Coordinates of C-alpha atoms in Angstrom, one line a residue:
X137 CA 31.7 -4.2 15.3
X138 CA 33.0 -0.8 14.0
X139 CA 31.3 2.5 16.1
X140 CA 30.4 5.4 13.8
X141 CA 29.7 9.0 15.5
X142 CA 26.6 9.5 16.5
X143 CA 24.1 11.1 14.8
X144 CA 20.5 13.1 15.9
X145 CA 18.3 10.7 14.3
X146 CA 18.8 7.0 12.3
X147 CA 16.2 6.3 9.9
X148 CA 15.7 2.4 8.8
X149 CA 14.3 2.4 5.2
X150 CA 14.9 4.9 2.1
X151 CA 11.1 4.5 1.1
X152 CA 8.4 7.3 0.2
X153 CA 8.0 7.3 4.4
X154 CA 11.8 7.1 5.5
X155 CA 13.0 9.7 2.9
X156 CA 9.5 11.8 3.8
X157 CA 10.5 11.9 7.2
X158 CA 14.3 12.9 6.1
X159 CA 13.1 15.9 4.2
X160 CA 10.9 17.0 6.7
X161 CA 13.8 16.9 9.4
X162 CA 16.4 18.4 7.2
X163 CA 14.0 21.2 6.4
X164 CA 12.9 22.3 9.5
X165 CA 15.6 21.9 12.1
X166 CA 19.7 21.5 12.4
X167 CA 19.1 17.9 13.8
X168 CA 21.8 15.4 11.4
X169 CA 19.5 12.6 9.9
X170 CA 21.1 9.3 8.4
X171 CA 18.7 7.2 6.3
X172 CA 19.7 3.4 6.0
X173 CA 18.8 1.9 3.2
X174 CA 19.5 -2.2 1.8
X175 CA 19.2 -1.7 -2.0
X176 CA 21.2 -0.1 -4.3
X177 CA 21.0 3.9 -5.1
X178 CA 18.1 4.6 -7.9
X179 CA 17.8 7.8 -9.4
X180 CA 15.9 9.2 -12.8
X181 CA 18.2 8.6 -15.4
X182 CA 18.3 4.9 -14.3
X183 CA 14.8 4.2 -15.7
X184 CA 15.7 5.7 -19.4
X185 CA 15.8 2.4 -20.9
X186 CA 13.6 0.7 -18.3
X187 CA 10.4 0.2 -20.9
X188 CA 11.1 -4.1 -20.8
X189 CA 8.5 -5.8 -19.9
X190 CA 10.3 -9.2 -19.3
X191 CA 13.3 -7.6 -16.8
X192 CA 10.7 -5.5 -14.7
X193 CA 6.7 -6.6 -15.1
X194 CA 7.6 -10.5 -15.2
X195 CA 11.4 -11.1 -13.8
X196 CA 10.7 -8.2 -10.8
X197 CA 13.7 -6.4 -11.2
X198 CA 12.8 -3.7 -9.0
X199 CA 11.7 -6.1 -6.1
X200 CA 13.2 -7.1 -2.9
X201 CA 15.4 -10.8 -3.4
X202 CA 13.9 -13.3 -2.2
X203 CA 16.9 -15.6 -2.4
X204 CA 18.3 -13.8 0.4
X205 CA 15.2 -12.6 2.7
X206 CA 11.3 -13.4 2.3
X207 CA 8.7 -14.3 4.3
X208 CA 6.5 -17.4 5.4
X209 CA 3.0 -18.3 5.3
X210 CA 0.5 -20.5 7.0
X211 CA -3.2 -20.6 7.0
X212 CA -3.5 -21.3 10.6
X213 CA -1.6 -21.4 13.9
X214 CA -2.1 -25.1 13.8
X215 CA -0.2 -25.8 10.3
X216 CA 3.3 -25.9 9.5
X217 CA 4.6 -22.9 7.6
X218 CA 6.5 -22.6 4.2
X219 CA 8.6 -19.7 2.4
X220 CA 7.3 -17.5 0.0
X221 CA 9.9 -19.0 -2.9
X222 CA 8.7 -16.2 -6.0
X223 CA 6.3 -13.8 -6.0
X224 CA 3.0 -13.4 -6.3
X225 CA 0.1 -12.1 -3.9
X226 CA 2.5 -8.9 -2.6
X227 CA 5.7 -7.1 -4.3
X228 CA 8.0 -5.3 -2.0
X229 CA 10.5 -2.7 -3.2
X230 CA 14.2 -2.0 -2.4
X231 CA 16.3 0.2 -3.6
X232 CA 16.2 4.1 -3.0
X233 CA 12.5 4.7 -3.0
X234 CA 11.3 1.2 -2.4
X235 CA 7.9 0.2 -3.5
X236 CA 7.2 3.9 -4.3
X237 CA 9.4 3.9 -7.3
X238 CA 7.3 0.7 -9.3
X239 CA 3.9 1.7 -7.4
X240 CA 1.1 2.5 -10.2
X241 CA 0.3 5.8 -8.4
X242 CA -3.2 5.7 -7.1
X243 CA -3.9 8.2 -4.0
X244 CA -7.1 7.5 -2.7
X245 CA -8.3 9.0 0.8
X246 CA -9.5 6.4 3.6
X247 CA -13.3 7.1 4.6
X248 CA -14.0 8.9 7.7
X249 CA -15.4 6.3 9.6
X250 CA -12.4 4.0 8.9
X251 CA -10.5 5.6 11.4
X252 CA -12.8 5.2 14.2
X253 CA -14.5 1.4 12.5
X254 CA -14.7 -0.6 15.7
X255 CA -16.9 2.4 17.2
X256 CA -19.0 2.5 13.9
X257 CA -19.3 -0.9 13.5
X258 CA -20.0 -1.2 17.1
X259 CA -22.8 1.4 16.9
X260 CA -24.3 0.3 13.7
X261 CA -24.4 -3.4 14.0
X262 CA -24.3 -4.0 17.8
X263 CA -22.0 -6.4 19.1
X264 CA -24.5 -9.8 18.2
X265 CA -24.0 -9.3 14.8
X266 CA -19.9 -9.0 15.1
X267 CA -17.9 -12.3 14.7
X268 CA -16.5 -13.0 18.1
X269 CA -12.9 -13.5 16.5
X270 CA -13.3 -9.3 14.6
X271 CA -10.3 -7.5 16.1
X272 CA -10.7 -4.6 14.3
X273 CA -9.8 -0.7 16.0
X274 CA -9.9 2.6 16.3
X275 CA -6.5 4.4 15.0
X276 CA -6.8 7.1 18.0
X277 CA -7.4 9.9 15.1
X278 CA -9.7 11.0 13.2
X279 CA -10.3 11.9 9.4
X280 CA -10.4 15.2 10.9
X281 CA -6.9 15.4 12.6
X282 CA -5.8 13.7 9.2
X283 CA -7.3 16.0 6.5
X284 CA -4.7 18.9 6.3
X285 CA -2.0 16.3 5.8
X286 CA -3.9 14.1 3.0
X287 CA -3.8 17.7 1.6
X288 CA -0.5 18.3 2.1
X289 CA 0.6 14.6 0.6
X290 CA -1.7 15.6 -2.4
X291 CA 0.5 18.7 -3.4
X292 CA 3.2 17.2 -2.3
X293 CA 3.0 14.2 -4.6
X294 CA 0.7 16.3 -7.3
X295 CA -2.3 14.0 -7.1
X296 CA -4.8 14.7 -9.8
X297 CA -8.3 13.8 -9.6
X298 CA -11.7 15.5 -9.5
X299 CA -13.6 16.6 -5.8
X300 CA -16.8 15.0 -5.1
X301 CA -17.2 16.5 -1.7
X302 CA -15.5 19.8 -1.3
X303 CA -16.2 21.7 1.9
X304 CA -19.4 19.8 2.2
X305 CA -20.5 20.1 -1.0
X306 CA -21.5 17.1 -3.2
X307 CA -20.0 17.5 -6.7
X308 CA -21.1 15.2 -9.2
X309 CA -18.2 13.4 -11.4
X310 CA -16.4 13.5 -8.4
X311 CA -16.3 10.5 -5.6
X312 CA -20.0 12.0 -3.8
X313 CA -19.3 9.5 -1.2
X314 CA -15.3 10.6 0.2
X315 CA -15.2 12.8 3.4
X316 CA -14.8 16.4 2.4
X317 CA -12.1 17.6 1.6
X318 CA -10.9 21.2 2.0
X319 CA -9.2 21.7 -1.7
X320 CA -10.2 20.3 -4.5
X321 CA -6.9 18.5 -6.3
X322 CA -4.1 20.0 -7.4
X323 CA -4.1 18.5 -10.9
X324 CA -6.9 18.0 -13.2
X325 CA -7.8 13.9 -14.1
X326 CA -6.5 12.3 -16.5
X327 CA -7.5 12.3 -20.1
X328 CA -9.9 9.0 -20.4
X329 CA -8.9 5.8 -22.5
X330 CA -11.9 4.6 -25.1
X331 CA -12.4 1.3 -22.4
X332 CA -12.9 3.6 -19.2
X333 CA -15.4 6.0 -20.7
X334 CA -17.0 3.0 -21.8
X335 CA -17.2 1.6 -17.8
X336 CA -18.2 5.3 -17.0
X337 CA -20.9 5.3 -19.3
X338 CA -22.0 1.7 -18.1
X339 CA -22.0 2.8 -14.7
X340 CA -23.9 6.1 -15.4
X341 CA -26.7 4.0 -16.7
X342 CA -26.9 1.9 -14.2
X343 CA -27.7 4.8 -12.2
X344 CA -24.1 4.8 -10.1
X345 CA -21.8 7.6 -9.3
X346 CA -18.7 7.3 -11.9
X347 CA -15.2 9.2 -11.3
X348 CA -12.1 9.5 -12.3
X349 CA -9.7 7.6 -10.3
X350 CA -7.1 10.1 -8.0
X351 CA -3.8 9.2 -8.9
X352 CA 0.0 10.8 -8.8
X353 CA 0.6 10.0 -12.3
X354 CA 0.9 14.0 -13.7
X355 CA -2.4 14.8 -15.9
X356 CA 0.5 17.7 -16.7
X357 CA 3.3 19.3 -16.1
X358 CA 3.5 20.4 -12.0
X359 CA 5.7 21.9 -9.2
X360 CA 5.2 21.2 -6.2
X361 CA 5.2 23.2 -2.7
X362 CA 8.8 22.3 -2.3
X363 CA 10.0 23.7 -5.7
X364 CA 9.7 20.4 -7.9
X365 CA 8.8 20.3 -11.0
X366 CA 7.5 17.1 -13.0
X367 CA 6.7 16.7 -16.6
X368 CA 2.7 15.6 -17.3
X369 CA 2.4 11.6 -17.8
X370 CA 3.1 11.0 -21.6
X371 CA 0.8 8.0 -21.5
X372 CA 3.4 5.0 -22.1
X373 CA 2.2 2.6 -20.6
X374 CA 5.2 1.4 -18.4
X375 CA 4.4 2.3 -14.7
X376 CA 2.8 -0.5 -12.4
X377 CA 6.3 -2.5 -11.7
X378 CA 8.7 0.2 -13.6
X379 CA 10.2 3.2 -12.6
X380 CA 8.8 6.8 -14.6
X381 CA 11.4 7.5 -17.0
X382 CA 10.2 11.3 -17.5
X383 CA 9.2 11.5 -13.8
X384 CA 5.4 11.8 -14.7
X385 CA 4.6 9.6 -12.0
X386 CA 5.7 10.4 -8.1
X387 CA 8.4 8.5 -6.7
X388 CA 10.7 9.3 -3.6
X389 CA 13.5 9.9 -6.1
X390 CA 12.2 12.4 -8.3
X391 CA 9.7 14.2 -5.2
X392 CA 12.2 13.7 -2.0
X393 CA 15.3 13.3 -2.9
X394 CA 16.1 16.5 -4.8
X395 CA 14.9 18.7 -1.9
X396 CA 17.0 16.1 0.6
X397 CA 20.4 16.5 -1.6
X398 CA 20.7 20.5 -0.9
X399 CA 20.6 19.5 3.0
X400 CA 24.5 19.3 4.6
X401 CA 22.4 17.7 7.4
X402 CA 20.8 14.7 5.3
X403 CA 23.1 11.3 4.7
X404 CA 22.3 8.0 2.8
X405 CA 23.7 4.7 2.8
X406 CA 22.9 2.2 0.8
X407 CA 23.5 -1.6 0.8
X408 CA 23.2 -1.2 4.9
X409 CA 20.8 -4.0 6.4
X410 CA 19.9 -3.2 9.3
X411 CA 19.7 -6.2 11.6
X412 CA 19.0 -4.5 15.1
X413 CA 17.7 -1.6 17.0
X414 CA 20.2 -1.2 20.0
X415 CA 18.4 -0.3 23.2
X416 CA 18.9 -0.3 27.0
X417 CA 16.6 0.6 30.0
X418 CA 13.6 1.9 27.7
X419 CA 16.0 3.8 25.7
X420 CA 16.8 3.7 21.8
X421 CA 20.8 4.0 21.3
X422 CA 20.6 3.8 17.4
X423 CA 21.4 0.9 15.0
X424 CA 23.0 -2.3 14.2
X425 CA 23.8 -3.0 10.4
X426 CA 25.7 -4.7 8.0
X427 CA 27.3 -2.4 5.7
X428 CA 27.9 -2.6 1.8
X429 CA 31.1 -4.1 2.2
X430 CA 29.8 -6.8 4.7
X431 CA 31.0 -5.0 8.1
X432 CA 28.7 -5.3 11.0
X433 CA 28.3 -1.5 12.0
X434 CA 26.7 0.4 15.0
X435 CA 25.2 3.5 14.3
X436 CA 24.0 5.5 17.7
X437 CA 21.3 7.9 17.5
X438 CA 19.4 10.2 19.9
X439 CA 16.3 9.2 17.4
X440 CA 15.7 5.9 16.1
X441 CA 12.5 6.1 13.4
X442 CA 11.8 2.5 11.6
X443 CA 10.4 3.1 8.1
X444 CA 10.5 0.0 6.2
X445 CA 7.8 -2.2 4.2
X446 CA 5.4 -3.4 6.7
X447 CA 6.6 -7.1 7.6
X448 CA 10.1 -5.5 8.1
X449 CA 8.9 -3.2 10.5
X450 CA 7.4 -5.6 12.7
X451 CA 10.3 -8.2 12.3
X452 CA 13.0 -6.0 13.2
X453 CA 11.1 -4.9 16.3
X454 CA 10.6 -8.7 17.0
X455 CA 14.5 -9.5 16.4
X456 CA 15.8 -6.5 18.8
X457 CA 12.8 -8.0 21.1
X458 CA 11.2 -4.7 21.8
X459 CA 7.4 -5.0 22.9
X460 CA 5.6 -8.3 23.8
X461 CA 4.6 -10.4 20.7
X462 CA 0.8 -11.3 20.3
X463 CA -0.6 -14.4 21.1
X464 CA -3.8 -14.5 19.6
X465 CA -4.7 -17.8 22.1
X466 CA -4.6 -15.6 25.2
X467 CA -5.1 -12.2 23.1
X468 CA -1.9 -10.8 25.6
X469 CA 1.2 -9.0 23.5
X470 CA 0.5 -6.4 21.0
X471 CA 3.3 -6.6 18.6
X472 CA 2.2 -8.9 14.9
X473 CA -1.5 -8.2 15.6
X474 CA -3.8 -7.4 13.1
X475 CA -2.6 -8.3 9.9
X476 CA -4.5 -7.4 7.1
X477 CA -4.1 -7.3 3.2
X478 CA -7.1 -6.3 0.9
X479 CA -9.5 -8.2 -0.5
X480 CA -9.2 -8.0 -4.7
X481 CA -11.2 -9.7 -7.5
X482 CA -10.6 -9.0 -10.8
X483 CA -13.1 -9.5 -14.1
X484 CA -11.6 -9.6 -17.7
X485 CA -14.9 -7.9 -20.2
X486 CA -13.9 -8.9 -23.6
X487 CA -15.0 -5.7 -26.2
X488 CA -16.0 -5.7 -29.9
X489 CA -13.3 -3.4 -30.9
X490 CA -9.6 -2.7 -30.4
X491 CA -9.3 -0.5 -27.2
X492 CA -5.4 0.5 -27.7
X493 CA -4.1 -1.1 -24.1
X494 CA -0.7 -0.5 -24.7
X495 CA -1.6 2.9 -23.9
X496 CA -1.9 4.1 -20.5
X497 CA -0.8 5.1 -16.8
X498 CA -0.7 3.6 -13.5
X499 CA -3.8 5.3 -12.4
X500 CA -5.2 6.3 -15.1
X501 CA -9.3 4.7 -14.4
X502 CA -12.5 5.2 -14.0
X503 CA -14.1 4.3 -10.7
X504 CA -17.4 3.6 -8.7
X505 CA -18.0 3.9 -4.5
X506 CA -21.3 2.9 -4.3
X507 CA -20.5 -0.3 -2.6
X508 CA -17.7 1.2 -0.9
X509 CA -17.3 1.1 3.2
X510 CA -20.7 0.8 4.0
X511 CA -22.6 2.0 0.7
X512 CA -25.2 -0.3 -0.8
X513 CA -24.6 -3.0 1.8
X514 CA -28.2 -3.1 3.1
X515 CA -29.1 -5.8 1.4
X516 CA -26.3 -7.8 2.0
X517 CA -26.4 -8.6 5.8
X518 CA -22.8 -11.2 5.6
X519 CA -20.8 -7.9 4.6
X520 CA -20.2 -5.1 7.0
X521 CA -17.7 -3.3 4.4
X522 CA -17.5 -3.0 0.6
X523 CA -15.0 -1.3 -1.8
X524 CA -14.2 0.3 -5.0
X525 CA -14.9 -1.0 -8.4
X526 CA -13.0 0.2 -11.0
X527 CA -11.4 0.0 -14.8
X528 CA -8.3 0.9 -15.3
X529 CA -5.9 1.9 -18.1
X530 CA -2.5 1.3 -16.6
X531 CA -1.2 0.3 -20.4
X532 CA -0.6 -3.5 -21.2
X533 CA 2.4 -5.1 -22.2
X534 CA 2.8 -7.4 -25.0
X535 CA 3.9 -10.7 -23.5
X536 CA 0.9 -10.4 -20.4
X537 CA -1.7 -9.5 -22.3
X538 CA -1.1 -12.0 -25.5
X539 CA -3.5 -14.8 -25.1
X540 CA -6.8 -13.6 -23.0
X541 CA -9.8 -15.1 -24.6
X542 CA -13.3 -15.5 -23.9
X543 CA -14.3 -18.4 -21.7
X544 CA -15.0 -21.4 -24.3
X545 CA -13.4 -19.6 -27.2
X546 CA -10.8 -22.2 -27.7
X547 CA -10.6 -26.2 -26.6
X548 CA -6.8 -25.6 -26.2
X549 CA -4.2 -23.1 -24.8
X550 CA -1.9 -24.0 -27.4
X551 CA -2.0 -24.7 -31.1
X552 CA -3.2 -23.4 -34.5
X553 CA -6.8 -22.5 -33.0
X554 CA -5.4 -21.0 -30.2
X555 CA -3.1 -18.8 -32.0
X556 CA -5.9 -17.6 -34.5
X557 CA -8.0 -16.7 -31.6
X558 CA -5.4 -15.5 -29.5
X559 CA -4.7 -12.5 -32.5
X560 CA -8.5 -12.1 -33.3
X561 CA -8.9 -11.2 -29.6
X562 CA -5.7 -9.2 -29.0
X563 CA -6.2 -5.5 -27.7
X564 CA -10.2 -6.1 -27.1
X565 CA -10.1 -6.9 -23.2
X566 CA -10.2 -4.9 -20.1
X567 CA -10.3 -6.1 -16.6
X568 CA -13.1 -4.7 -13.7
X569 CA -11.2 -5.0 -10.8
X570 CA -12.2 -4.3 -7.0
X571 CA -9.7 -3.5 -3.7
X572 CA -12.0 -4.3 -0.7
X573 CA -11.5 -3.5 3.0
X574 CA -10.3 -6.1 5.0
X575 CA -10.9 -6.4 8.7
X576 CA -8.7 -7.4 11.5
X577 CA -9.0 -10.7 12.9
X578 CA -7.8 -12.5 16.0
X579 CA -6.2 -15.1 14.3
X580 CA -4.3 -13.5 11.6
X581 CA -0.8 -12.2 12.7
X582 CA 2.5 -11.9 12.5
X583 CA 5.5 -13.7 14.5
X584 CA 9.1 -15.2 14.2
X585 CA 9.5 -18.3 12.1
X586 CA 10.9 -20.8 14.3
X587 CA 12.7 -23.1 11.6
X588 CA 13.7 -20.6 8.5
X589 CA 15.9 -17.9 8.3
X590 CA 17.9 -15.2 6.1
X591 CA 20.8 -15.3 4.9
X592 CA 22.4 -13.8 8.0
X593 CA 21.0 -16.4 10.1
X594 CA 17.8 -14.1 11.1
X595 CA 14.2 -16.1 11.4
X596 CA 12.3 -15.2 9.1
X597 CA 8.2 -13.3 9.7
X598 CA 5.8 -15.9 9.8
X599 CA 2.5 -14.5 8.2
X600 CA -0.7 -16.4 9.8
X601 CA -3.4 -15.3 7.4
X602 CA -6.5 -16.5 5.7
X603 CA -9.9 -15.5 4.3
X604 CA -13.3 -15.8 6.5
X605 CA -16.6 -15.9 5.1
X606 CA -16.8 -12.7 4.9
X607 CA -14.0 -11.7 2.7
X608 CA -15.5 -14.3 0.3
X609 CA -18.7 -12.6 0.5
X610 CA -17.4 -9.2 -0.1
X611 CA -15.9 -11.0 -3.4
X612 CA -19.4 -12.2 -4.2
X613 CA -21.1 -9.1 -3.8
X614 CA -18.6 -7.1 -6.1
X615 CA -18.1 -9.1 -8.3
X616 CA -22.1 -9.8 -9.0
X617 CA -21.7 -5.5 -9.9
X618 CA -18.5 -6.5 -12.2
X619 CA -21.1 -8.6 -14.3
X620 CA -23.6 -6.0 -14.2
X621 CA -21.2 -3.5 -15.4
X622 CA -19.6 -5.5 -18.2
X623 CA -23.0 -6.2 -19.5
X624 CA -23.9 -2.7 -19.2
X625 CA -20.7 -2.1 -21.3
X626 CA -22.0 -4.7 -23.9
X627 CA -19.0 -6.9 -23.1
X628 CA -18.0 -10.4 -22.7
X629 CA -17.3 -11.1 -19.2
X630 CA -15.3 -14.1 -17.8
X631 CA -16.1 -15.4 -14.9
X632 CA -14.0 -14.1 -12.1
X633 CA -11.4 -16.1 -10.1
X634 CA -13.6 -17.2 -7.3
X635 CA -11.0 -19.7 -5.8
X636 CA -8.3 -16.8 -5.3
X637 CA -11.0 -16.3 -1.7
X638 CA -11.7 -19.8 -1.0
X639 CA -7.9 -19.7 1.1
X640 CA -5.4 -17.0 1.0
X641 CA -3.0 -18.2 -1.7
X642 CA 0.8 -16.3 -1.7
X643 CA 0.9 -17.3 -5.0
X644 CA -1.8 -14.9 -7.1
X645 CA -1.2 -11.0 -7.0
X646 CA -3.8 -9.4 -4.3
X647 CA -2.1 -5.8 -4.0
X648 CA 1.3 -4.9 -2.2
X649 CA -1.2 -3.4 0.2
X650 CA -0.7 -5.5 3.3
X651 CA -0.5 -3.8 6.7
X652 CA -0.6 -4.2 10.7
X653 CA 1.2 -5.6 12.7
X654 CA 3.2 -3.0 15.2
X655 CA -0.5 -1.0 15.3
X656 CA -1.4 2.5 16.3
X657 CA -3.7 3.5 19.6
X658 CA -4.9 5.2 22.1
X659 CA -3.4 2.7 24.8
X660 CA -0.4 0.9 25.3
X661 CA -2.3 -2.7 26.2
X662 CA -4.1 -3.0 22.6
X663 CA -1.1 -1.1 20.6
X664 CA 2.2 -0.9 19.6
X665 CA 2.6 2.7 18.4
X666 CA 0.7 6.1 19.9
X667 CA -0.9 8.0 17.4
X668 CA 1.6 10.0 16.7
X669 CA 3.7 6.8 15.7
X670 CA 5.8 6.9 18.5
X671 CA 6.6 3.7 20.3
X672 CA 4.7 3.4 23.9
X673 CA 7.7 1.5 25.6
X674 CA 10.7 3.3 24.1
X675 CA 10.2 7.6 23.5
X676 CA 12.7 7.9 21.5
X677 CA 11.6 5.4 18.9
X678 CA 9.1 6.1 16.1
X679 CA 7.6 3.0 13.7
X680 CA 6.0 4.6 10.9
X681 CA 4.3 3.1 7.7
X682 CA 1.4 0.4 7.0
X683 CA 2.4 -1.7 9.7
X684 CA 0.2 1.2 11.7
X685 CA -2.9 0.4 10.4
X686 CA -4.9 -1.2 12.8
X687 CA -7.2 -2.9 9.8
X688 CA -7.0 -2.1 5.7
X689 CA -9.4 0.3 4.3
X690 CA -9.9 -0.1 0.5
X691 CA -7.9 1.8 -2.4
X692 CA -4.3 2.3 -2.1
X693 CA -3.1 3.0 1.1
X694 CA 0.3 5.0 0.3
X695 CA -1.8 8.6 0.9
X696 CA -3.0 7.5 4.1
X697 CA 0.6 6.7 4.9
X698 CA 2.0 10.0 4.0
X699 CA -0.5 11.9 5.8
X700 CA 0.7 10.0 8.7
X701 CA 4.4 10.2 8.0
X702 CA 4.2 14.4 7.8
X703 CA 1.2 14.5 11.1
X704 CA 4.5 12.2 13.1
X705 CA 7.3 14.7 11.1
X706 CA 4.9 17.5 12.7
X707 CA 5.5 16.0 15.9
X708 CA 8.3 15.4 16.3
X709 CA 10.1 19.0 15.0
X710 CA 6.8 20.9 16.9
X711 CA 7.1 18.7 20.3
X712 CA 9.3 16.2 20.2
X713 CA 12.6 17.9 19.5
X714 CA 11.5 21.0 22.1
X715 CA 10.9 18.8 24.7
X716 CA 11.8 14.6 24.5
X717 CA 9.5 12.5 26.2
X718 CA 5.8 10.8 25.3
X719 CA 3.8 12.8 23.2
X720 CA 0.7 10.7 24.8

């Protein structure tokens, strides 16, 4: 093993989290910072010829190679796990920027009660109403703590939208159910599509409160507080699963790398697969990794930050034997507990005229939150928490959009009758979608698989995850609202995919919003990291990203991840660097 010259900070992971922390540390201190990213370099010009649906959207060009490393899945601790061989329920990215390069840009804030959900549910429903298997926890931070960081994150990536609760004043046209915000969005909403305006009218006719979905796909040219200028969206439709060829979508390569490249105390190494955190006597000493030439390398550092995707964060801690693995049978241990995903449902709506659905943006849409959080659930006692409902115009590719037909339109999905119907209905279908909160349960967790290994011989991460009656009740409630909205749009709805919530499946896309495993909290006996994402047992180790979420809110978690990251950066710069040691 080759040993390199020590640095002040080494960061494992070159996505939104790792590069944001690197930007803050290199801009505000003289610390030497090295970011290790196992994928390839990326830059804006890489995407100039990236409008290829087959390559990017259907063959997952920007995703992690499952032949090198994947995860395994089982439904219960009594079942045998099997490897995920092809992409289905989530799409982890690789290369500089990670999943932040191919995300759609939707940028929700979580609701205030989401951060003290255990206390909120106990106070609202009482212990008798709550399942004994429920494992929700308070985060150790409040919405009020995070609000200034939400605002900083929104400015950083240029979120566009319309405030619905500005300093406590409810404003029609925004999300009136959201927590109070100190500022309106940095940018206005997108221009709306025909389909989203139909949805908005239908929602208002039903007495709901529609609003433009907040998004980091720019509605106009914008310069952020770091001086990074980006162009407004061209509505090309090549957004989710693609990198933006003009930089209108916020990506780590266009909002963070231009700043980082100006700092001499920053270094980025690609093709570097971090395999272990090296530690001794309660102190991290650096990381070991295999570099782009296949050489095993030790990078000593005074501060170690783990900032990769959710499953990879937990796996690296497990492989490094840092922390006590969680045992769902006894409740002992913390590492791997509270694995959550997101409760997603989709209802296709067939309309009477073309929608020009090839145009759009990853975050262009209209949503309602009348059944989100705790709203609108009084008549459905089986549901503790709901989700947002929205209709998006993200841009439909010519391959995936062809052949979507109303139920019963043809007897076969092949032949001349099918082709005729497919042409008649092409560009006349939209989708009403839901992303609902996923509560944490004692049985859903992560550990190392005893059978399957990656291309380096290390155990794969194993997911033990299944839906409960609560997720099925959420889906039933929210898809009923879908049907009402489709009818109000004068549309012809297809039945929702109810089988998607019968058992958790890795074969159908839910979202890439997998969270938990290295969760945050106020006590080391029920969490891995403290409220500043500092490891309880190893004070110079920080673990940042979606792995810190004790449970999952509704909507895209990226903005909340960025807010927590910026808060951690402040703690590092203002407190830890000056006085190294435990922050809590």
